[in-house]
Coordinates of C-alpha atoms and ligand atoms in Angstrom, one line a residue:
M22 CA 157.4 75.6 125.6
M23 CA 154.8 75.2 122.9
M24 CA 153.9 78.9 123.5
V25 CA 157.1 79.9 121.8
F26 CA 155.5 78.9 118.5
A27 CA 152.0 80.0 119.3
E28 CA 153.4 83.6 119.4
G29 CA 153.1 83.6 115.6
D30 CA 149.4 83.8 116.2
D31 CA 148.0 87.4 116.1
G32 CA 145.8 86.8 119.1
N33 CA 148.7 85.7 121.2
R34 CA 150.8 88.6 120.1
M35 CA 148.2 91.1 121.3
Q36 CA 147.9 89.2 124.6
S37 CA 151.7 89.0 125.3
H38 CA 151.9 92.8 124.8
T39 CA 149.3 93.5 127.4
K40 CA 150.7 90.9 129.7
Y41 CA 154.0 92.7 130.1
E42 CA 152.5 96.2 129.9
A43 CA 153.4 97.0 133.5
L44 CA 157.1 96.9 132.5
V45 CA 156.4 99.9 130.4
T46 CA 154.2 101.6 133.0
D47 CA 157.0 101.2 135.5
A48 CA 159.5 102.6 133.1
L49 CA 161.7 99.4 133.1
L50 CA 161.3 99.4 129.3
S51 CA 159.9 101.7 126.7
A52 CA 157.0 100.6 124.6
A53 CA 159.2 100.5 121.5
E54 CA 161.7 98.2 123.4
L55 CA 158.9 95.9 124.4
E56 CA 157.8 95.8 120.8
R57 CA 161.4 95.0 119.7
A58 CA 161.7 92.3 122.3
H59 CA 158.5 90.8 120.9
H60 CA 159.8 90.8 117.4
A61 CA 163.2 89.4 118.4
A62 CA 161.5 86.6 120.2
H63 CA 159.3 85.8 117.3
A64 CA 162.1 85.9 114.7
Q65 CA 164.5 83.8 116.7
L66 CA 161.9 81.4 118.1
L67 CA 162.7 82.5 121.6
D68 CA 160.5 82.9 124.6
I69 CA 159.8 86.6 125.0
E70 CA 160.6 86.4 128.7
E71 CA 164.0 85.0 127.8
V72 CA 164.6 87.9 125.5
L73 CA 163.5 90.4 128.1
V74 CA 166.0 89.0 130.6
M75 CA 168.9 88.3 128.3
D76 CA 168.8 91.3 125.9
F77 CA 167.0 93.9 127.9
Q78 CA 168.3 93.1 131.4
V79 CA 164.9 93.0 132.9
P80 CA 165.0 91.2 136.3
L81 CA 162.9 88.1 136.4
A82 CA 161.1 89.4 139.5
A83 CA 160.0 92.5 137.5
I84 CA 158.5 90.3 134.9
G85 CA 156.7 88.4 137.7
Q86 CA 155.4 91.6 139.2
A87 CA 154.2 92.7 135.7
L88 CA 152.3 89.5 135.3
A89 CA 150.9 89.8 138.8
R90 CA 149.5 93.3 137.9
H91 CA 148.1 92.0 134.7
F92 CA 146.3 89.0 136.1
K93 CA 145.6 90.6 139.5
V94 CA 146.9 87.7 141.5
P95 CA 150.1 87.5 143.6
Y96 CA 153.5 86.7 142.0
E97 CA 155.1 83.5 143.3
P98 CA 158.8 83.4 142.7
F99 CA 160.7 80.1 142.6
A100 CA 161.5 78.9 146.2
P101 CA 164.5 76.5 146.4
G102 CA 163.4 75.0 149.7
R103 CA 159.8 74.3 148.8
M104 CA 158.3 71.1 150.0
K105 CA 156.9 68.9 147.3
P106 CA 153.2 68.5 147.9
G107 CA 153.1 64.8 147.1
F108 CA 149.4 64.3 147.9
L109 CA 148.4 67.0 145.4
L110 CA 150.6 65.7 142.6
R111 CA 149.3 62.1 142.8
N112 CA 147.2 62.3 139.7
L113 CA 149.3 64.8 137.7
K114 CA 152.1 63.9 135.3
A115 CA 155.0 66.1 134.4
Q116 CA 154.1 66.2 130.8
Y117 CA 150.5 67.2 131.5
V118 CA 151.7 70.0 133.9
E119 CA 154.1 71.4 131.3
E120 CA 151.6 71.4 128.5
N121 CA 148.7 72.9 130.5
Q122 CA 150.9 75.2 132.5
W123 CA 149.4 75.0 136.0
L124 CA 150.6 73.3 139.2
P125 CA 149.1 72.9 142.7
L126 CA 151.5 74.3 145.2
D127 CA 149.9 73.8 148.6
E128 CA 146.6 73.3 150.3
D129 CA 145.6 74.7 153.7
K130 CA 142.5 76.0 155.4
D131 CA 142.2 78.9 153.0
G132 CA 142.1 76.6 149.9
L133 CA 144.3 75.2 147.2
L134 CA 147.0 77.5 145.9
V135 CA 147.5 77.0 142.1
L136 CA 150.5 78.3 140.2
A137 CA 149.8 79.2 136.6
L138 CA 151.4 81.0 133.7
D139 CA 148.1 82.3 132.6
P140 CA 145.7 82.1 135.6
E141 CA 142.9 83.7 133.5
R142 CA 142.9 81.0 130.9
V143 CA 143.3 78.1 133.3
R144 CA 140.6 79.4 135.5
A145 CA 138.2 79.8 132.5
S146 CA 138.9 76.3 131.4
R147 CA 137.7 75.0 134.8
I148 CA 140.1 72.1 134.5
V149 CA 141.5 72.6 138.1
N150 CA 137.9 72.4 139.4
Q151 CA 137.6 69.1 137.7
V152 CA 140.8 67.7 139.1
F153 CA 140.2 69.1 142.6
P154 CA 136.4 69.3 142.8
K155 CA 136.3 69.8 146.6
S156 CA 138.8 72.6 146.8
T157 CA 138.4 76.3 147.0
L158 CA 141.0 77.8 144.6
A159 CA 143.5 80.6 145.2
W160 CA 145.7 81.6 142.3
C161 CA 149.2 82.9 141.8
V162 CA 151.3 83.6 138.7
T163 CA 155.0 83.2 137.8
T164 CA 157.5 83.5 135.0
R165 CA 158.1 80.7 132.5
A166 CA 161.7 80.1 133.8
E167 CA 160.5 79.8 137.4
F168 CA 157.5 77.6 136.4
R169 CA 160.0 75.2 134.7
Q170 CA 162.2 75.3 137.8
T171 CA 159.3 74.4 140.0
V172 CA 158.2 71.6 137.7
D173 CA 161.7 70.2 137.8
Q174 CA 161.7 70.6 141.6
F175 CA 158.5 68.6 142.0
F176 CA 159.0 66.0 139.2
G177 CA 162.8 65.9 138.8
T178 CA 164.6 67.1 135.7
T179 CA 164.6 63.7 134.1
A180 CA 160.9 63.5 134.3
R181 CA 160.5 65.8 131.4
S182 CA 158.9 64.0 128.4
D183 CA 160.8 66.2 126.0
G184 CA 162.7 69.0 127.6
S185 CA 163.7 70.5 124.3
S186 CA 162.0 73.4 122.6
L187 CA 162.2 73.3 118.8
R188 CA 164.8 76.0 118.9
E189 CA 166.9 74.0 121.3
V190 CA 166.7 71.0 119.0
L191 CA 167.7 73.2 116.1
S192 CA 170.6 74.8 117.9
G193 CA 171.8 71.3 118.7
M194 CA 172.6 71.0 115.0
A195 CA 175.6 73.0 113.9
H196 CA 174.3 75.9 111.7
D197 CA 175.8 76.5 108.3
D198 CA 173.5 78.3 106.0
S199 CA 176.3 79.5 103.7
D200 CA 176.7 76.2 102.0
G201 CA 173.1 75.1 101.6
E202 CA 173.3 73.8 98.1
A203 CA 175.9 71.1 98.7
V204 CA 174.5 67.8 99.7
Q205 CA 176.3 67.4 103.0
P206 CA 176.9 64.2 104.8
V207 CA 175.0 64.6 108.0
S208 CA 176.8 63.6 111.2
Q209 CA 175.2 61.1 113.5
A210 CA 174.6 63.8 116.2
V211 CA 172.8 66.0 113.7
E212 CA 170.8 63.0 112.5
N213 CA 169.7 62.3 116.1
E214 CA 168.6 65.9 116.4
L215 CA 166.6 65.6 113.1
V216 CA 164.8 62.6 114.4
K217 CA 163.8 64.6 117.5
L218 CA 162.8 67.5 115.3
V219 CA 160.5 65.5 113.1
N220 CA 158.9 63.8 116.1
K221 CA 158.4 67.2 117.8
V222 CA 156.8 68.7 114.7
I223 CA 154.4 65.7 114.4
M224 CA 153.5 65.7 118.2
D225 CA 152.9 69.5 118.2
A226 CA 150.7 69.2 115.2
S227 CA 148.7 66.4 116.7
R228 CA 148.3 68.2 120.0
Q229 CA 147.2 71.4 118.3
G230 CA 144.5 69.6 116.3
V231 CA 146.3 70.2 113.0
S232 CA 145.0 68.4 109.9
D233 CA 148.0 68.7 107.6
I234 CA 151.7 69.5 107.9
H235 CA 153.3 71.2 104.9
I236 CA 157.1 71.1 104.4
E237 CA 158.1 73.6 101.8
P238 CA 161.8 73.7 100.9
L239 CA 163.4 76.4 98.8
P240 CA 166.4 75.7 96.6
G241 CA 169.9 77.2 97.4
N242 CA 170.2 79.0 100.7
G243 CA 166.4 79.5 101.3
R244 CA 165.0 78.1 104.5
T245 CA 162.5 75.3 104.6
A246 CA 159.1 76.5 105.8
I247 CA 156.9 74.3 107.8
R248 CA 153.2 75.3 108.0
F249 CA 150.3 73.7 109.7
R250 CA 146.7 73.6 108.4
K251 CA 144.4 74.3 111.4
D252 CA 140.6 74.5 111.0
G253 CA 141.1 74.8 107.3
A254 CA 143.6 77.7 107.2
L255 CA 147.4 77.5 107.0
V256 CA 149.5 79.0 109.8
P257 CA 153.4 79.3 109.8
Y258 CA 155.0 76.9 112.3
I259 CA 158.8 77.2 111.9
D260 CA 161.6 77.7 109.4
I261 CA 164.5 75.2 109.1
P262 CA 168.0 76.2 107.9
A263 CA 168.7 75.2 104.3
S264 CA 171.5 72.9 105.4
Y265 CA 169.1 70.4 106.9
R266 CA 166.6 70.4 104.0
N267 CA 167.7 67.1 102.5
A268 CA 168.2 65.3 105.7
L269 CA 164.8 66.4 106.8
V270 CA 163.1 65.1 103.7
A271 CA 165.1 61.9 103.9
R272 CA 164.0 61.4 107.5
V273 CA 160.3 61.6 106.7
K274 CA 160.8 59.3 103.7
I275 CA 162.5 56.7 105.9
M276 CA 159.6 56.9 108.4
C277 CA 157.2 55.8 105.7
D278 CA 159.4 53.4 103.8
L279 CA 159.8 55.5 100.7
D280 CA 162.7 55.4 98.3
T281 CA 165.1 58.1 99.6
S282 CA 167.1 58.0 96.3
E283 CA 164.1 58.7 94.2
R284 CA 163.8 62.5 94.2
R285 CA 162.2 63.2 90.8
K286 CA 158.9 61.4 91.1
P287 CA 156.0 61.9 93.5
Q288 CA 155.7 59.2 96.1
D289 CA 153.1 58.4 98.7
G290 CA 153.3 56.5 101.9
K291 CA 152.1 56.2 105.5
I292 CA 153.7 56.8 108.9
K293 CA 152.7 54.6 111.8
F294 CA 153.9 57.1 114.4
K295 CA 153.8 54.8 117.4
K296 CA 156.9 53.1 116.0
Y297 CA 158.8 56.4 116.5
G298 CA 157.1 58.3 119.3
P299 CA 154.7 58.1 122.2
L300 CA 151.5 58.8 120.1
D301 CA 149.4 56.3 118.4
I302 CA 148.6 58.2 115.3
E303 CA 149.0 57.6 111.5
L304 CA 150.0 60.1 108.8
R305 CA 149.5 59.9 105.1
V306 CA 152.5 61.3 103.4
A307 CA 152.8 62.7 99.8
T308 CA 156.1 63.9 98.4
I309 CA 156.2 66.1 95.3
P310 CA 159.3 67.2 93.4
S311 CA 159.2 71.0 93.1
A312 CA 161.1 73.7 91.2
G313 CA 164.8 74.0 91.9
G314 CA 165.4 70.3 92.5
V315 CA 163.8 70.1 95.9
E316 CA 160.9 68.1 97.2
D317 CA 157.8 69.2 99.0
I318 CA 156.2 67.0 101.6
V319 CA 152.6 67.1 102.8
M320 CA 151.6 64.9 105.7
R321 CA 147.9 64.5 106.6
I322 CA 147.2 63.4 110.2
L323 CA 144.6 60.7 109.9
P324 CA 141.7 61.3 112.4
A325 CA 142.3 58.8 115.1
G326 CA 139.9 56.5 116.6
D327 CA 136.4 57.1 117.6
A328 CA 133.2 57.9 115.7
M329 CA 131.3 61.0 116.7
A330 CA 127.7 60.7 117.9
L331 CA 125.2 61.7 115.3
D332 CA 123.8 64.6 117.4
Q333 CA 127.4 66.1 117.8
L334 CA 127.8 66.7 114.1
G335 CA 126.2 70.1 114.2
V336 CA 123.2 68.9 112.1
L337 CA 120.2 71.2 112.6
P338 CA 117.3 69.6 114.5
H339 CA 115.1 69.8 111.4
N340 CA 117.7 67.8 109.4
L341 CA 118.6 65.4 112.2
A342 CA 115.1 64.0 112.3
R343 CA 115.0 63.7 108.5
L344 CA 118.4 62.0 108.5
R345 CA 117.5 59.5 111.2
S346 CA 114.3 58.5 109.5
A347 CA 116.2 58.1 106.2
V348 CA 118.7 55.6 107.5
D349 CA 116.2 53.8 109.8
K350 CA 114.9 52.1 106.7
P351 CA 116.0 48.4 106.5
H352 CA 117.2 48.7 102.9
G353 CA 118.0 51.3 100.3
L354 CA 120.9 53.5 99.2
F355 CA 122.1 56.6 101.1
F356 CA 124.9 58.9 99.9
V357 CA 127.1 61.5 101.6
C358 CA 128.7 63.8 99.1
G359 CA 131.2 66.6 99.0
P360 CA 134.8 67.4 98.0
T361 CA 137.9 66.0 99.7
G362 CA 138.2 67.2 103.3
S363 CA 134.5 68.0 103.8
G364 CA 134.1 65.5 106.6
K365 CA 132.2 62.7 104.6
T366 CA 133.9 59.9 106.4
T367 CA 133.2 61.4 109.9
T368 CA 129.5 61.7 109.0
L369 CA 129.3 58.1 107.6
H370 CA 130.9 56.7 110.7
S371 CA 128.4 58.7 112.9
L372 CA 125.6 57.1 110.9
L373 CA 127.2 53.7 111.4
A374 CA 127.6 54.3 115.1
Y375 CA 123.8 55.1 115.2
L376 CA 123.1 51.8 113.3
N377 CA 125.6 49.7 115.1
T378 CA 123.7 47.4 117.4
P379 CA 124.4 43.8 118.4
D380 CA 121.7 42.4 116.1
T381 CA 123.1 44.1 113.0
K382 CA 126.0 42.9 110.7
I383 CA 127.9 45.9 109.3
W384 CA 130.6 45.5 106.6
T385 CA 132.7 48.5 105.5
A386 CA 135.1 48.9 102.6
E387 CA 137.4 51.8 103.2
D388 CA 140.6 53.4 101.9
P389 CA 142.1 54.1 104.3
V390 CA 140.4 52.8 107.4
E391 CA 140.6 56.0 109.4
I392 CA 138.0 55.5 112.2
T393 CA 137.5 52.2 113.8
Q394 CA 134.4 51.1 115.7
K395 CA 133.8 48.0 117.8
G396 CA 131.1 45.9 116.1
L397 CA 131.9 46.9 112.6
R398 CA 133.8 44.5 110.3
Q399 CA 136.1 46.9 108.4
V400 CA 138.1 46.0 105.3
Q401 CA 141.0 48.0 104.0
V402 CA 140.9 48.3 100.2
N403 CA 144.2 47.5 98.6
R404 CA 144.2 48.2 94.8
K405 CA 147.8 47.2 94.3
A406 CA 146.9 43.7 95.7
G407 CA 143.8 43.5 93.5
L408 CA 141.4 44.2 96.3
D409 CA 139.4 47.1 94.9
F410 CA 136.0 48.5 96.0
A411 CA 134.0 46.4 93.6
T412 CA 135.7 43.1 94.6
V413 CA 135.2 43.8 98.3
M414 CA 131.5 44.7 97.7
R415 CA 130.9 41.5 95.8
A416 CA 132.5 39.6 98.6
F417 CA 130.2 41.4 101.2
L418 CA 127.1 40.3 99.3
R419 CA 128.1 36.7 99.9
A420 CA 128.8 37.4 103.6
D421 CA 125.3 37.9 105.0
P422 CA 125.3 41.7 105.6
D423 CA 122.6 44.0 107.0
V424 CA 124.5 47.2 106.3
I425 CA 127.3 47.9 103.9
M426 CA 129.4 51.0 103.9
V427 CA 131.5 51.8 100.9
G428 CA 134.2 54.5 101.3
E429 CA 133.9 55.7 97.8
M430 CA 131.7 55.0 94.8
R431 CA 133.0 56.6 91.7
D432 CA 132.3 54.3 88.8
R433 CA 129.4 52.5 87.2
E434 CA 130.5 49.1 88.6
T435 CA 130.5 50.1 92.3
V436 CA 127.3 52.1 92.0
G437 CA 125.7 49.2 90.1
I438 CA 126.6 46.7 92.9
G439 CA 125.3 49.2 95.5
I440 CA 121.9 49.5 93.8
E441 CA 121.7 45.8 93.5
A442 CA 122.6 45.2 97.1
S443 CA 120.0 47.7 98.3
L444 CA 117.3 46.2 96.1
T445 CA 118.0 42.8 97.6
G446 CA 117.3 44.0 101.1
H447 CA 120.5 45.7 102.4
L448 CA 121.1 49.2 103.6
V449 CA 124.0 50.7 101.7
L450 CA 125.9 53.8 102.7
A451 CA 128.5 55.4 100.4
T452 CA 130.3 58.6 99.7
L453 CA 130.3 60.4 96.3
H454 CA 132.7 63.1 95.0
T455 CA 129.9 65.4 93.9
N456 CA 129.1 69.0 95.0
S457 CA 125.3 69.2 95.7
A458 CA 122.6 66.7 96.4
P459 CA 120.5 67.2 93.2
E460 CA 123.7 67.2 91.1
S461 CA 124.6 63.8 92.5
I462 CA 121.4 62.2 91.1
V463 CA 122.1 63.6 87.7
R464 CA 125.7 62.4 87.7
L465 CA 124.7 58.9 88.7
L466 CA 122.1 58.8 85.9
D467 CA 124.7 60.0 83.5
M468 CA 126.9 57.1 84.6
G469 CA 124.3 54.8 83.1
M470 CA 122.3 53.7 86.1
D471 CA 118.8 52.4 85.4
P472 CA 116.5 55.2 86.5
F473 CA 113.8 52.9 87.8
N474 CA 116.1 50.7 89.9
F475 CA 117.9 53.8 91.1
A476 CA 114.6 55.5 92.1
D477 CA 113.5 52.4 94.0
A478 CA 116.8 52.2 95.9
L479 CA 117.3 55.9 96.8
L480 CA 116.8 56.9 100.4
G481 CA 118.6 60.2 100.3
V482 CA 121.7 62.3 99.6
L483 CA 123.5 64.4 102.1
A484 CA 125.8 67.1 100.7
Q485 CA 128.2 68.5 103.2
R486 CA 130.9 71.1 103.8
L487 CA 132.9 72.2 106.8
A488 CA 132.9 75.8 107.8
R489 CA 135.1 77.5 110.4
R490 CA 133.4 77.9 113.7
L491 CA 133.6 81.2 115.6
C492 CA 135.7 80.9 118.8
G493 CA 133.4 80.6 121.8
A494 CA 135.8 82.3 124.1
C495 CA 136.1 85.6 122.1
K496 CA 133.4 86.0 119.5
E497 CA 131.9 89.4 119.8
P498 CA 128.1 89.9 119.7
Y499 CA 126.6 92.8 117.8
R500 CA 123.2 93.9 116.6
P501 CA 123.0 93.7 112.8
D502 CA 121.3 96.7 111.0
G503 CA 118.5 96.4 108.6
A504 CA 120.8 96.3 105.6
E505 CA 122.7 93.4 106.9
M506 CA 119.5 91.4 107.7
A507 CA 118.2 92.2 104.2
Q508 CA 121.5 90.9 102.7
L509 CA 121.2 87.7 104.7
L510 CA 117.6 87.2 103.6
A511 CA 118.5 87.9 99.9
E512 CA 121.3 85.3 100.0
Y513 CA 119.0 82.8 101.8
C514 CA 116.4 83.3 99.0
A515 CA 118.8 82.9 96.2
D516 CA 117.5 79.4 95.4
L517 CA 113.9 80.1 96.2
P518 CA 112.2 81.3 93.0
H519 CA 108.9 82.0 94.8
A520 CA 110.7 84.4 97.2
Q521 CA 112.4 86.5 94.5
G522 CA 111.4 89.6 92.6
A523 CA 109.2 92.5 93.3
G524 CA 105.8 90.8 93.3
S525 CA 103.6 90.8 96.4
A526 CA 103.6 87.0 96.7
A527 CA 107.4 87.1 96.8
A528 CA 107.5 89.9 99.3
Q529 CA 105.0 87.9 101.4
A530 CA 107.2 84.8 101.2
R531 CA 110.3 86.8 102.3
S532 CA 108.4 88.3 105.3
A533 CA 107.2 84.9 106.3
L534 CA 110.8 83.7 106.3
L535 CA 111.9 86.7 108.4
D536 CA 109.1 86.0 110.8
G537 CA 110.3 82.4 111.1
W538 CA 113.9 83.6 111.9
R539 CA 112.5 86.1 114.4
T540 CA 110.7 83.3 116.3
R541 CA 113.7 80.9 116.2
H542 CA 116.6 83.3 116.6
A543 CA 115.7 86.8 117.8
G544 CA 115.7 88.0 121.4
S545 CA 112.5 88.8 123.3
D546 CA 112.8 92.4 122.1
G547 CA 112.6 91.2 118.5
H548 CA 116.2 92.0 117.7
F549 CA 118.8 89.6 116.2
T550 CA 122.2 89.1 117.6
L551 CA 125.0 88.1 115.3
F552 CA 128.7 87.5 116.2
R553 CA 132.0 88.5 114.6
A554 CA 135.4 87.0 114.9
R555 CA 137.9 88.7 117.2
G556 CA 140.9 86.5 118.2
C557 CA 142.3 85.4 121.5
A558 CA 144.9 83.0 122.9
E559 CA 142.6 80.1 122.5
C560 CA 141.9 80.4 118.8
N561 CA 143.2 81.2 115.3
K562 CA 142.1 84.7 114.4
G563 CA 138.7 84.3 116.0
Y564 CA 137.9 80.8 114.7
R565 CA 138.3 77.5 116.4
G566 CA 137.2 74.1 115.1
R567 CA 134.7 73.6 112.4
V568 CA 131.0 72.9 111.9
G569 CA 129.3 70.9 109.1
L570 CA 126.9 72.6 106.7
H571 CA 124.3 70.2 105.4
E572 CA 122.0 69.9 102.3
L573 CA 119.8 66.8 102.9
M574 CA 117.7 65.6 100.0
I575 CA 115.3 62.8 100.9
G576 CA 114.2 60.3 98.3
T577 CA 110.5 61.3 98.5
D578 CA 107.9 60.1 95.9
N579 CA 108.3 63.5 94.3
I580 CA 112.0 63.1 93.8
K581 CA 111.8 59.4 92.8
R582 CA 109.3 60.4 90.0
L583 CA 111.6 63.1 88.7
L584 CA 114.5 60.7 88.8
Q585 CA 112.5 58.2 86.6
E586 CA 111.8 61.0 84.2
R587 CA 115.5 62.0 84.2
G588 CA 114.7 65.4 85.6
R589 CA 117.3 68.2 85.3
V590 CA 119.3 69.6 88.3
A591 CA 117.1 72.7 88.5
T592 CA 113.9 70.7 88.6
L593 CA 115.3 68.3 91.2
L594 CA 116.4 71.3 93.3
A595 CA 113.0 72.9 93.2
A596 CA 111.3 69.7 94.2
A597 CA 113.7 69.1 97.0
L598 CA 113.2 72.6 98.4
D599 CA 109.5 72.0 98.3
D600 CA 110.1 68.8 100.3
G601 CA 111.8 70.8 103.0
M602 CA 115.5 70.7 102.0
L603 CA 117.8 73.5 102.9
T604 CA 120.6 74.2 100.5
L605 CA 124.2 74.4 102.0
K606 CA 123.9 78.2 101.9
M607 CA 120.6 78.2 103.7
D608 CA 121.9 75.8 106.4
G609 CA 124.9 78.0 106.7
I610 CA 122.8 81.1 107.2
E611 CA 120.8 79.4 109.9
K612 CA 124.1 78.7 111.6
V613 CA 125.1 82.4 111.2
L614 CA 121.8 83.3 113.0
L615 CA 122.6 80.8 115.7
G616 CA 126.0 82.5 116.3
I617 CA 128.0 79.4 115.3
T618 CA 129.8 81.0 112.3
D619 CA 129.6 84.1 110.1
L620 CA 128.4 84.9 106.7
R621 CA 131.8 85.5 105.2
T622 CA 132.8 81.9 106.1
V623 CA 129.5 80.5 104.8
R624 CA 130.1 82.3 101.5
Q625 CA 133.6 80.9 101.2
V626 CA 132.6 77.3 101.6
C627 CA 129.4 77.5 99.5
I628 CA 131.0 78.7 96.3
R629 CA 129.6 76.7 93.4
Ligands
ZN702 ZN1 139.1 83.2 120.5

């Protein structure tokens, strides 16, 4: 069901064409007709198989045979009299089966027969091997309609968690796009459908690992677009008819207790989704009145739950060792900096998870508390109630802390308390809204911090960005030519004065760097392998998930001395590079050489 929407993805489009290719080969359909069917499915939010059957009169069995040819496994039609294999279904839930699109049919001496919509994908995920570790697997494929029938046969129609596709939900509302401008009273039935629709949008977003949901209405008869931000890029999700625009916005406002009659001022609120649906997630909601008397809504899905282990953050081994030794100190001040959405909170919580032992008292002041950890005492800052960061931090100092984490230090008062706390024997971790590690130091000095106290307290600054990760399933290896390697090297050296220019010393420095790369990253034949994005059913245009880029400046004696002398950004940068710091760009290029991301992505996130 979710695949209906995933068709918007280019990777999927390519795949669905080839999947049904045999229909063209067998002359059941012309290539142009297949193309048309695909477009119709996409435009009307229909399943392509549904369009092939309804509009092009392709028999279901022919679709099944085409899939069988494509996946090179037998086609298994729906069998009305099939016995339900109760013992195989013991650990499977209907919702899981529908979402993951595979189902065990039978097990005999030849092995376990698994029915799947995409046997290739399911087989590659090895999930069936994990559920049935002892079984030899045999595969078969079927059409969507027949898969659904079989699920109903085994689990009962009522077992469906949410039998409706978005389109079904939408068609449940009477369409009337002609009169979009009028504020219509919405009937109870339509309102019920809207509730379902909003829940479905949020649940789909959460399942797909989306960070933000954008609701973008147009005035008049324009449709309301909903887009998802996935791995940093926006992708279209669905369009809603104009007539439901106001009811949709009102529904979201009700879910987060906002004033539905206030439509001219921005508002912000929070949805605790477990009050409305089966998922325990929270969303931060912002409404903004936009041109034409409509209101935009952006909902951020707050990362639920658990902290990531420090070694899962994608920190290079070189930096991981430096990072651990920085926060292993019993007292001092450590900053994580970067713009909004650069993963600062995730990193801070990984550091806290590393420090979180039964003999340590850890207080945190956060706004909002996004990640919770057992053992931490976490305080939600509430400015409206007079509980700001400074107040909470002062309270912590009276509450016997070992470690204090402060979600955000952006003024002289909070930084001042942080320095004081670290000089009186506490480890203080905080985020800053600055771009680079050396720049953070200068900004804090400009705020009026005492250079000597600050130098004493400073353990280090970690600047961070998130870069899109190449999809592991489809990234394409290639051998870069000399020009491309020279380009990588030039960009790597951009901040290394000693490696620039035509002098022989600079040339020597560059060739030493290249030798280092060759030892770390090249194959036994001395050649480098890089990867480029391609795109498949598993990913968004060749990218899937993100990786952190890190610039870790340690408070060495060198840096502390410059800090006391109020050194400039360039001086601090040069000293930090001498101490072994990699800039964000250099760290990114190391990750290009490791095949984790590509240079284009690194450039995008390292713009200064
Ligand atoms: Zn892929």
